[in-house]
mmCIF file of C-alpha atoms in Angstrom:
data_model
loop_
_atom_site.group_PDB
_atom_site.id
_atom_site.type_symbol
_atom_site.label_atom_id
_atom_site.label_comp_id
_atom_site.label_asym_id
_atom_site.label_seq_id
_atom_site.Cartn_x
_atom_site.Cartn_y
_atom_site.Cartn_z
ATOM 1 C CA UNK A 1 387.665 206.507 -6.463
ATOM 2 C CA UNK A 2 387.181 205.671 -2.794
ATOM 3 C CA UNK A 3 385.115 202.736 -1.538
ATOM 4 C CA UNK A 4 382.457 205.170 -0.344
ATOM 5 C CA UNK A 5 382.276 206.826 -3.746
ATOM 6 C CA UNK A 6 382.100 203.434 -5.466
ATOM 7 C CA UNK A 7 379.292 202.371 -3.159
ATOM 8 C CA UNK A 8 377.388 205.568 -3.824
ATOM 9 C CA UNK A 9 377.833 205.202 -7.597
ATOM 10 C CA UNK A 10 376.579 201.612 -7.451
ATOM 11 C CA UNK A 11 373.565 202.636 -5.381
ATOM 12 C CA UNK A 12 372.786 205.337 -7.927
ATOM 13 C CA UNK A 13 372.963 202.854 -10.809
ATOM 14 C CA UNK A 14 370.795 200.359 -8.944
ATOM 15 C CA UNK A 15 368.185 202.992 -8.278
ATOM 16 C CA UNK A 16 367.937 204.002 -11.916
ATOM 17 C CA UNK A 17 368.219 200.526 -13.417
ATOM 18 C CA UNK A 18 366.081 198.551 -10.964
ATOM 19 C CA UNK A 19 363.423 201.121 -10.031
ATOM 20 C CA UNK A 20 362.404 202.329 -13.451
ATOM 21 C CA UNK A 21 358.734 202.345 -12.447
ATOM 22 C CA UNK A 22 357.615 205.495 -10.669
ATOM 23 C CA UNK A 23 355.579 204.855 -7.536
ATOM 24 C CA UNK A 24 351.969 206.003 -7.481
ATOM 25 C CA UNK A 25 352.625 208.784 -4.994
ATOM 26 C CA UNK A 26 355.865 210.052 -6.514
ATOM 27 C CA UNK A 27 355.744 213.229 -8.619
ATOM 28 C CA UNK A 28 351.924 213.285 -8.892
ATOM 29 C CA UNK A 29 351.818 216.384 -11.061
ATOM 30 C CA UNK A 30 349.910 215.171 -14.129
ATOM 31 C CA UNK A 31 346.959 212.934 -14.908
ATOM 32 C CA UNK A 32 348.116 209.318 -15.311
ATOM 33 C CA UNK A 33 351.656 210.700 -15.085
ATOM 34 C CA UNK A 34 351.309 211.817 -18.684
ATOM 35 C CA UNK A 35 353.876 214.236 -20.106
ATOM 36 C CA UNK A 36 353.234 217.921 -19.616
ATOM 37 C CA UNK A 37 352.552 219.810 -22.823
ATOM 38 C CA UNK A 38 351.694 223.332 -23.780
ATOM 39 C CA UNK A 39 348.122 223.610 -25.009
ATOM 40 C CA UNK A 40 349.377 225.030 -28.306
ATOM 41 C CA UNK A 41 351.578 221.987 -29.001
ATOM 42 C CA UNK A 42 349.405 218.840 -29.140
ATOM 43 C CA UNK A 43 349.963 217.728 -32.701
ATOM 44 C CA UNK A 44 350.686 214.059 -31.903
ATOM 45 C CA UNK A 45 348.343 213.769 -28.907
ATOM 46 C CA UNK A 46 344.993 211.932 -28.859
ATOM 47 C CA UNK A 47 343.629 213.341 -25.592
ATOM 48 C CA UNK A 48 344.692 216.092 -23.234
ATOM 49 C CA UNK A 49 343.737 216.996 -19.684
ATOM 50 C CA UNK A 50 343.198 220.542 -18.476
ATOM 51 C CA UNK A 51 342.335 221.651 -14.948
ATOM 52 C CA UNK A 52 339.877 224.414 -14.085
ATOM 53 C CA UNK A 53 340.520 225.215 -10.407
ATOM 54 C CA UNK A 54 337.621 227.659 -10.069
ATOM 55 C CA UNK A 55 334.721 227.486 -7.604
ATOM 56 C CA UNK A 56 333.690 231.119 -7.232
ATOM 57 C CA UNK A 57 330.366 230.350 -8.976
ATOM 58 C CA UNK A 58 329.321 227.683 -6.454
ATOM 59 C CA UNK A 59 326.137 228.291 -4.493
ATOM 60 C CA UNK A 60 326.801 225.982 -1.559
ATOM 61 C CA UNK A 61 330.060 224.604 -0.168
ATOM 62 C CA UNK A 62 333.267 225.780 -1.892
ATOM 63 C CA UNK A 63 336.310 223.594 -2.434
ATOM 64 C CA UNK A 64 336.050 222.295 -6.012
ATOM 65 C CA UNK A 65 339.065 224.459 -6.854
ATOM 66 C CA UNK A 66 341.116 221.650 -5.334
ATOM 67 C CA UNK A 67 339.524 219.011 -7.555
ATOM 68 C CA UNK A 68 342.035 219.006 -10.444
ATOM 69 C CA UNK A 69 345.030 218.435 -8.210
ATOM 70 C CA UNK A 70 343.261 215.726 -6.189
ATOM 71 C CA UNK A 71 342.129 213.801 -9.264
ATOM 72 C CA UNK A 72 345.567 213.982 -10.851
ATOM 73 C CA UNK A 73 347.132 212.687 -7.654
ATOM 74 C CA UNK A 74 344.657 209.796 -7.433
ATOM 75 C CA UNK A 75 345.210 208.809 -11.070
ATOM 76 C CA UNK A 76 348.840 207.993 -10.349
ATOM 77 C CA UNK A 77 347.777 204.607 -8.987
ATOM 78 C CA UNK A 78 346.722 203.302 -12.399
ATOM 79 C CA UNK A 79 349.810 204.710 -14.085
ATOM 80 C CA UNK A 80 351.944 202.918 -11.489
ATOM 81 C CA UNK A 81 350.100 199.605 -11.903
ATOM 82 C CA UNK A 82 350.371 199.800 -15.665
ATOM 83 C CA UNK A 83 354.058 200.662 -15.462
ATOM 84 C CA UNK A 84 355.260 197.864 -13.259
ATOM 85 C CA UNK A 85 352.992 195.211 -14.783
ATOM 86 C CA UNK A 86 353.799 196.234 -18.349
ATOM 87 C CA UNK A 87 350.128 196.926 -19.091
ATOM 88 C CA UNK A 88 346.801 195.992 -17.560
ATOM 89 C CA UNK A 89 343.643 193.985 -18.141
ATOM 90 C CA UNK A 90 340.451 195.823 -17.227
ATOM 91 C CA UNK A 91 338.499 193.216 -15.315
ATOM 92 C CA UNK A 92 335.191 194.920 -16.146
ATOM 93 C CA UNK A 93 335.671 195.490 -19.879
ATOM 94 C CA UNK A 94 338.378 192.867 -20.627
ATOM 95 C CA UNK A 95 340.320 195.590 -22.458
ATOM 96 C CA UNK A 96 344.103 195.377 -22.680
ATOM 97 C CA UNK A 97 345.743 198.722 -22.005
ATOM 98 C CA UNK A 98 349.183 200.098 -21.273
ATOM 99 C CA UNK A 99 348.639 203.656 -20.123
ATOM 100 C CA UNK A 100 352.214 204.624 -20.937
ATOM 101 C CA UNK A 101 351.462 203.864 -24.594
ATOM 102 C CA UNK A 102 348.473 206.191 -24.810
ATOM 103 C CA UNK A 103 349.027 209.469 -26.620
ATOM 104 C CA UNK A 104 347.925 211.471 -23.593
ATOM 105 C CA UNK A 105 349.194 214.815 -22.318
ATOM 106 C CA UNK A 106 348.415 217.126 -19.427
ATOM 107 C CA UNK A 107 348.308 220.835 -20.195
ATOM 108 C CA UNK A 108 348.133 221.845 -16.542
ATOM 109 C CA UNK A 109 345.595 224.243 -15.100
ATOM 110 C CA UNK A 110 343.814 226.885 -17.138
ATOM 111 C CA UNK A 111 344.479 230.370 -15.724
ATOM 112 C CA UNK A 112 341.465 231.409 -13.638
ATOM 113 C CA UNK A 113 340.562 234.608 -11.856
ATOM 114 C CA UNK A 114 338.650 233.945 -8.601
ATOM 115 C CA UNK A 115 337.115 237.421 -8.407
ATOM 116 C CA UNK A 116 336.315 237.703 -12.118
ATOM 117 C CA UNK A 117 333.908 235.087 -13.474
ATOM 118 C CA UNK A 118 333.737 236.633 -16.944
ATOM 119 C CA UNK A 119 337.508 236.742 -17.406
ATOM 120 C CA UNK A 120 337.728 233.162 -16.141
ATOM 121 C CA UNK A 121 335.088 232.060 -18.650
ATOM 122 C CA UNK A 122 336.988 233.699 -21.492
ATOM 123 C CA UNK A 123 340.173 231.929 -20.406
ATOM 124 C CA UNK A 124 338.467 228.523 -20.217
ATOM 125 C CA UNK A 125 336.843 228.978 -23.622
ATOM 126 C CA UNK A 126 340.116 229.979 -25.268
ATOM 127 C CA UNK A 127 342.142 227.149 -23.744
ATOM 128 C CA UNK A 128 339.587 224.415 -24.441
ATOM 129 C CA UNK A 129 339.133 225.690 -28.005
ATOM 130 C CA UNK A 130 342.879 225.543 -28.583
ATOM 131 C CA UNK A 131 343.037 222.013 -27.170
ATOM 132 C CA UNK A 132 339.985 220.842 -29.134
ATOM 133 C CA UNK A 133 341.559 221.934 -32.412
ATOM 134 C CA UNK A 134 344.195 219.252 -31.862
ATOM 135 C CA UNK A 135 342.967 216.555 -29.451
ATOM 136 C CA UNK A 136 340.132 215.184 -27.315
ATOM 137 C CA UNK A 137 339.871 217.622 -24.384
ATOM 138 C CA UNK A 138 339.205 216.376 -20.855
ATOM 139 C CA UNK A 139 338.643 219.076 -18.250
ATOM 140 C CA UNK A 140 338.737 218.555 -14.487
ATOM 141 C CA UNK A 141 336.871 221.138 -12.414
ATOM 142 C CA UNK A 142 336.111 223.222 -10.649
ATOM 143 C CA UNK A 143 332.446 224.065 -10.133
ATOM 144 C CA UNK A 144 329.904 223.243 -12.802
ATOM 145 C CA UNK A 145 329.707 226.761 -14.191
ATOM 146 C CA UNK A 146 333.035 226.024 -15.902
ATOM 147 C CA UNK A 147 331.288 223.540 -18.186
ATOM 148 C CA UNK A 148 329.524 226.357 -20.043
ATOM 149 C CA UNK A 149 332.685 228.123 -21.304
ATOM 150 C CA UNK A 150 334.350 224.742 -21.908
ATOM 151 C CA UNK A 151 331.390 223.631 -24.027
ATOM 152 C CA UNK A 152 331.679 226.839 -26.050
ATOM 153 C CA UNK A 153 335.406 226.295 -26.439
ATOM 154 C CA UNK A 154 334.888 222.765 -27.722
ATOM 155 C CA UNK A 155 332.321 223.963 -30.280
ATOM 156 C CA UNK A 156 334.560 226.796 -31.450
ATOM 157 C CA UNK A 157 337.695 224.666 -31.579
ATOM 158 C CA UNK A 158 336.042 221.954 -33.682
ATOM 159 C CA UNK A 159 333.980 224.339 -35.847
ATOM 160 C CA UNK A 160 330.841 222.475 -34.771
ATOM 161 C CA UNK A 161 327.522 224.149 -35.506
ATOM 162 C CA UNK A 162 325.442 221.904 -33.250
ATOM 163 C CA UNK A 163 326.737 220.096 -30.162
ATOM 164 C CA UNK A 164 324.757 217.771 -27.934
ATOM 165 C CA UNK A 165 325.228 217.548 -24.179
ATOM 166 C CA UNK A 166 325.055 214.477 -21.960
ATOM 167 C CA UNK A 167 324.908 215.668 -18.363
ATOM 168 C CA UNK A 168 325.371 213.177 -15.529
ATOM 169 C CA UNK A 169 324.166 215.088 -12.497
ATOM 170 C CA UNK A 170 321.943 215.259 -9.443
ATOM 171 C CA UNK A 171 320.718 218.717 -10.467
ATOM 172 C CA UNK A 172 319.448 220.121 -13.751
ATOM 173 C CA UNK A 173 321.433 223.402 -13.617
ATOM 174 C CA UNK A 174 318.699 225.158 -15.586
ATOM 175 C CA UNK A 175 318.164 228.098 -13.224
ATOM 176 C CA UNK A 176 317.025 231.273 -14.966
ATOM 177 C CA UNK A 177 318.213 233.702 -12.325
ATOM 178 C CA UNK A 178 319.035 233.753 -8.645
ATOM 179 C CA UNK A 179 318.465 236.897 -6.575
ATOM 180 C CA UNK A 180 321.734 236.068 -4.836
ATOM 181 C CA UNK A 181 323.929 234.564 -7.586
ATOM 182 C CA UNK A 182 322.561 236.269 -10.680
ATOM 183 C CA UNK A 183 322.096 234.711 -14.111
ATOM 184 C CA UNK A 184 325.420 232.868 -14.391
ATOM 185 C CA UNK A 185 326.531 230.461 -11.678
ATOM 186 C CA UNK A 186 326.937 226.709 -11.321
ATOM 187 C CA UNK A 187 323.169 226.254 -11.190
ATOM 188 C CA UNK A 188 322.687 227.833 -14.629
ATOM 189 C CA UNK A 189 325.347 226.172 -16.790
ATOM 190 C CA UNK A 190 322.968 223.885 -18.697
ATOM 191 C CA UNK A 191 320.529 226.721 -19.399
ATOM 192 C CA UNK A 192 323.393 228.812 -20.751
ATOM 193 C CA UNK A 193 324.468 225.928 -23.003
ATOM 194 C CA UNK A 194 320.919 225.330 -24.256
ATOM 195 C CA UNK A 195 320.471 229.032 -24.995
ATOM 196 C CA UNK A 196 323.803 229.337 -26.799
ATOM 197 C CA UNK A 197 324.182 229.272 -30.566
ATOM 198 C CA UNK A 198 325.644 225.765 -30.345
ATOM 199 C CA UNK A 199 322.819 223.793 -28.748
ATOM 200 C CA UNK A 200 319.246 223.683 -27.422
ATOM 201 C CA UNK A 201 317.295 221.678 -24.871
ATOM 202 C CA UNK A 202 316.281 219.061 -27.435
ATOM 203 C CA UNK A 203 319.955 218.101 -27.693
ATOM 204 C CA UNK A 204 320.522 217.983 -23.927
ATOM 205 C CA UNK A 205 320.216 214.678 -22.062
ATOM 206 C CA UNK A 206 320.347 214.615 -18.271
ATOM 207 C CA UNK A 207 320.884 211.416 -16.264
ATOM 208 C CA UNK A 208 320.609 210.911 -12.500
ATOM 209 C CA UNK A 209 318.446 213.935 -11.650
ATOM 210 C CA UNK A 210 316.810 213.781 -8.221
ATOM 211 C CA UNK A 211 315.846 215.826 -5.184
ATOM 212 C CA UNK A 212 313.759 218.965 -5.731
ATOM 213 C CA UNK A 213 313.451 221.250 -8.747
ATOM 214 C CA UNK A 214 311.546 224.394 -9.694
ATOM 215 C CA UNK A 215 307.721 224.386 -9.616
ATOM 216 C CA UNK A 216 306.109 222.680 -12.628
ATOM 217 C CA UNK A 217 309.484 221.436 -13.834
ATOM 218 C CA UNK A 218 307.986 218.533 -15.761
ATOM 219 C CA UNK A 219 305.962 221.049 -17.762
ATOM 220 C CA UNK A 220 309.242 222.803 -18.559
ATOM 221 C CA UNK A 221 310.681 219.490 -19.748
ATOM 222 C CA UNK A 222 307.736 218.900 -22.059
ATOM 223 C CA UNK A 223 307.778 222.446 -23.415
ATOM 224 C CA UNK A 224 311.528 222.533 -24.154
ATOM 225 C CA UNK A 225 312.110 218.964 -25.314
ATOM 226 C CA UNK A 226 314.759 218.344 -22.649
ATOM 227 C CA UNK A 227 315.706 214.658 -22.474
ATOM 228 C CA UNK A 228 315.291 214.026 -18.743
ATOM 229 C CA UNK A 229 316.199 210.757 -17.005
ATOM 230 C CA UNK A 230 315.687 210.880 -13.253
ATOM 231 C CA UNK A 231 317.148 208.494 -10.701
ATOM 232 C CA UNK A 232 313.722 206.844 -10.618
ATOM 233 C CA UNK A 233 314.176 206.108 -14.328
ATOM 234 C CA UNK A 234 317.608 204.653 -13.609
ATOM 235 C CA UNK A 235 316.219 202.448 -10.852
ATOM 236 C CA UNK A 236 313.309 201.210 -12.963
ATOM 237 C CA UNK A 237 314.950 200.871 -16.378
ATOM 238 C CA UNK A 238 318.595 200.234 -15.540
ATOM 239 C CA UNK A 239 321.602 202.432 -16.150
ATOM 240 C CA UNK A 240 322.609 200.809 -19.447
ATOM 241 C CA UNK A 241 319.301 201.457 -21.203
ATOM 242 C CA UNK A 242 319.034 204.981 -19.820
ATOM 243 C CA UNK A 243 322.546 206.118 -20.790
ATOM 244 C CA UNK A 244 322.362 204.476 -24.216
ATOM 245 C CA UNK A 245 319.122 206.289 -24.978
ATOM 246 C CA UNK A 246 320.443 209.542 -23.490
ATOM 247 C CA UNK A 247 323.563 209.694 -25.659
ATOM 248 C CA UNK A 248 321.632 208.776 -28.786
ATOM 249 C CA UNK A 249 319.176 211.605 -28.106
ATOM 250 C CA UNK A 250 322.011 214.092 -27.593
ATOM 251 C CA UNK A 251 323.835 212.896 -30.718
ATOM 252 C CA UNK A 252 320.799 213.070 -33.026
ATOM 253 C CA UNK A 253 321.236 215.841 -35.619
ATOM 254 C CA UNK A 254 324.372 217.211 -33.955
ATOM 255 C CA UNK A 255 328.009 217.337 -35.009
ATOM 256 C CA UNK A 256 329.381 215.996 -31.712
ATOM 257 C CA UNK A 257 328.511 215.365 -28.076
ATOM 258 C CA UNK A 258 330.084 216.928 -25.000
ATOM 259 C CA UNK A 259 329.889 214.866 -21.793
ATOM 260 C CA UNK A 260 329.820 216.508 -18.389
ATOM 261 C CA UNK A 261 329.975 214.360 -15.265
ATOM 262 C CA UNK A 262 329.120 216.106 -11.996
ATOM 263 C CA UNK A 263 330.413 213.934 -9.155
ATOM 264 C CA UNK A 264 327.306 214.768 -7.122
ATOM 265 C CA UNK A 265 325.431 212.454 -9.487
ATOM 266 C CA UNK A 266 326.990 209.701 -7.369
ATOM 267 C CA UNK A 267 325.405 208.935 -4.008
ATOM 268 C CA UNK A 268 327.129 210.901 -1.214
ATOM 269 C CA UNK A 269 327.516 207.658 0.720
ATOM 270 C CA UNK A 270 329.994 206.698 -2.016
ATOM 271 C CA UNK A 271 331.369 210.129 -2.986
ATOM 272 C CA UNK A 272 330.828 212.678 -0.206
ATOM 273 C CA UNK A 273 333.510 215.072 -1.420
ATOM 274 C CA UNK A 274 331.323 217.570 -3.249
ATOM 275 C CA UNK A 275 329.686 220.910 -2.603
ATOM 276 C CA UNK A 276 326.013 220.007 -3.030
ATOM 277 C CA UNK A 277 325.473 216.359 -2.036
ATOM 278 C CA UNK A 278 322.093 214.777 -2.818
ATOM 279 C CA UNK A 279 320.950 211.403 -1.395
ATOM 280 C CA UNK A 280 319.905 208.421 -3.570
ATOM 281 C CA UNK A 281 322.463 208.833 -6.311
ATOM 282 C CA UNK A 282 324.348 206.537 -8.643
ATOM 283 C CA UNK A 283 326.383 203.687 -7.230
ATOM 284 C CA UNK A 284 330.066 203.340 -8.129
ATOM 285 C CA UNK A 285 329.089 200.462 -10.424
ATOM 286 C CA UNK A 286 326.490 202.587 -12.219
ATOM 287 C CA UNK A 287 328.901 205.517 -12.556
ATOM 288 C CA UNK A 288 331.528 203.304 -14.150
ATOM 289 C CA UNK A 289 328.951 201.804 -16.492
ATOM 290 C CA UNK A 290 328.071 205.338 -17.602
ATOM 291 C CA UNK A 291 331.620 206.129 -18.713
ATOM 292 C CA UNK A 292 332.091 202.699 -20.268
ATOM 293 C CA UNK A 293 329.095 203.376 -22.517
ATOM 294 C CA UNK A 294 329.912 207.006 -23.275
ATOM 295 C CA UNK A 295 333.589 206.234 -23.861
ATOM 296 C CA UNK A 296 332.781 203.977 -26.805
ATOM 297 C CA UNK A 297 330.256 206.252 -28.546
ATOM 298 C CA UNK A 298 331.606 207.752 -31.756
ATOM 299 C CA UNK A 299 329.836 211.081 -31.248
ATOM 300 C CA UNK A 300 331.521 211.902 -27.940
ATOM 301 C CA UNK A 301 334.270 214.437 -28.590
ATOM 302 C CA UNK A 302 334.992 216.010 -25.193
ATOM 303 C CA UNK A 303 334.345 215.425 -21.515
ATOM 304 C CA UNK A 304 334.701 216.968 -18.121
ATOM 305 C CA UNK A 305 334.516 215.882 -14.475
ATOM 306 C CA UNK A 306 333.219 218.540 -12.130
ATOM 307 C CA UNK A 307 332.498 219.485 -8.523
ATOM 308 C CA UNK A 308 334.978 217.261 -6.673
ATOM 309 C CA UNK A 309 335.717 219.074 -3.416
ATOM 310 C CA UNK A 310 338.244 216.787 -1.708
ATOM 311 C CA UNK A 311 338.274 218.600 1.630
ATOM 312 C CA UNK A 312 334.848 217.088 2.457
ATOM 313 C CA UNK A 313 336.081 213.518 2.061
ATOM 314 C CA UNK A 314 338.941 212.594 4.388
ATOM 315 C CA UNK A 315 338.945 209.044 2.966
ATOM 316 C CA UNK A 316 339.827 210.391 -0.512
ATOM 317 C CA UNK A 317 337.259 207.992 -1.978
ATOM 318 C CA UNK A 318 335.632 210.745 -4.048
ATOM 319 C CA UNK A 319 338.755 211.770 -5.949
ATOM 320 C CA UNK A 320 339.729 208.117 -6.345
ATOM 321 C CA UNK A 321 336.391 207.336 -7.974
ATOM 322 C CA UNK A 322 336.629 210.479 -10.080
ATOM 323 C CA UNK A 323 340.067 209.512 -11.340
ATOM 324 C CA UNK A 324 338.865 205.976 -12.078
ATOM 325 C CA UNK A 325 335.969 207.365 -14.112
ATOM 326 C CA UNK A 326 338.322 209.416 -16.295
ATOM 327 C CA UNK A 327 340.848 206.584 -16.562
ATOM 328 C CA UNK A 328 338.042 204.320 -17.799
ATOM 329 C CA UNK A 329 336.764 206.945 -20.221
ATOM 330 C CA UNK A 330 340.221 207.441 -21.734
ATOM 331 C CA UNK A 331 340.728 203.687 -21.953
ATOM 332 C CA UNK A 332 337.395 203.189 -23.723
ATOM 333 C CA UNK A 333 338.133 206.018 -26.158
ATOM 334 C CA UNK A 334 341.749 205.310 -27.044
ATOM 335 C CA UNK A 335 343.026 201.910 -25.903
ATOM 336 C CA UNK A 336 343.414 199.503 -28.808
#
């Protein structure tokens, strides 16, 4: 072997022996650099991530179809830190976690059909149901309409008769019908869930609601039993009390709770990368406190993160926060 060949062989060995930690930005194809798995093969997995790159049901700015890829890419930072440090200490929760030890998989993106909302919904329901039969499903959207078929899939996959919903959001998504968008779009997902056979408004808790709603909306809240917590409630009572009460209300007399986190619940000064920004939202601290609380509640059996549209945030702060929220949720649920 020539000197050049020997040098090349040594360089190859050094690269594989000394750099056994993958950099944050290298091969960012899965959430937390978890192994890729088929959704039908999750027998030894605790939690699995699925993307829903669909935003054809959005009523304002499109772009949430790019959310799953952006969040996966951002999550690589925590996988990298955990890898080269041999585990991490969460300085907020004091938890010890090595993300490479978690039984986490990424099933890739659910097949969606941009010009066919109904076919897309059927695909999301089927894939989430298959995942939920085996593991804790985490879906990354996508516009908020996708939560409705995912919620159905979770209920079907777990054979749950009654499922509560904790919705972290700026908007209630209870629209009856739009003359432009019809009866099923991202502004109607919560109504569709409440009217389904798996839930009702009394088992829906909404946190962070603000801005403007339909006329006489507070009468609607009283009539339906919706558990409504506005941003004014958060400001006056504190996020911990509000979220604790919200999840307990959603869990009461149900088999499980589905959590949906719309990134527009966060103030657009912190997370501008979304289709329908609304001023006076949650701070990053409050958003993280939300997932810390929800991640430790026994009733929570599935979650999603919706409406991240990275093209509106050149700083990438929105997808970074979104990834951190899911990283924290997974840690709270599954780290020992």
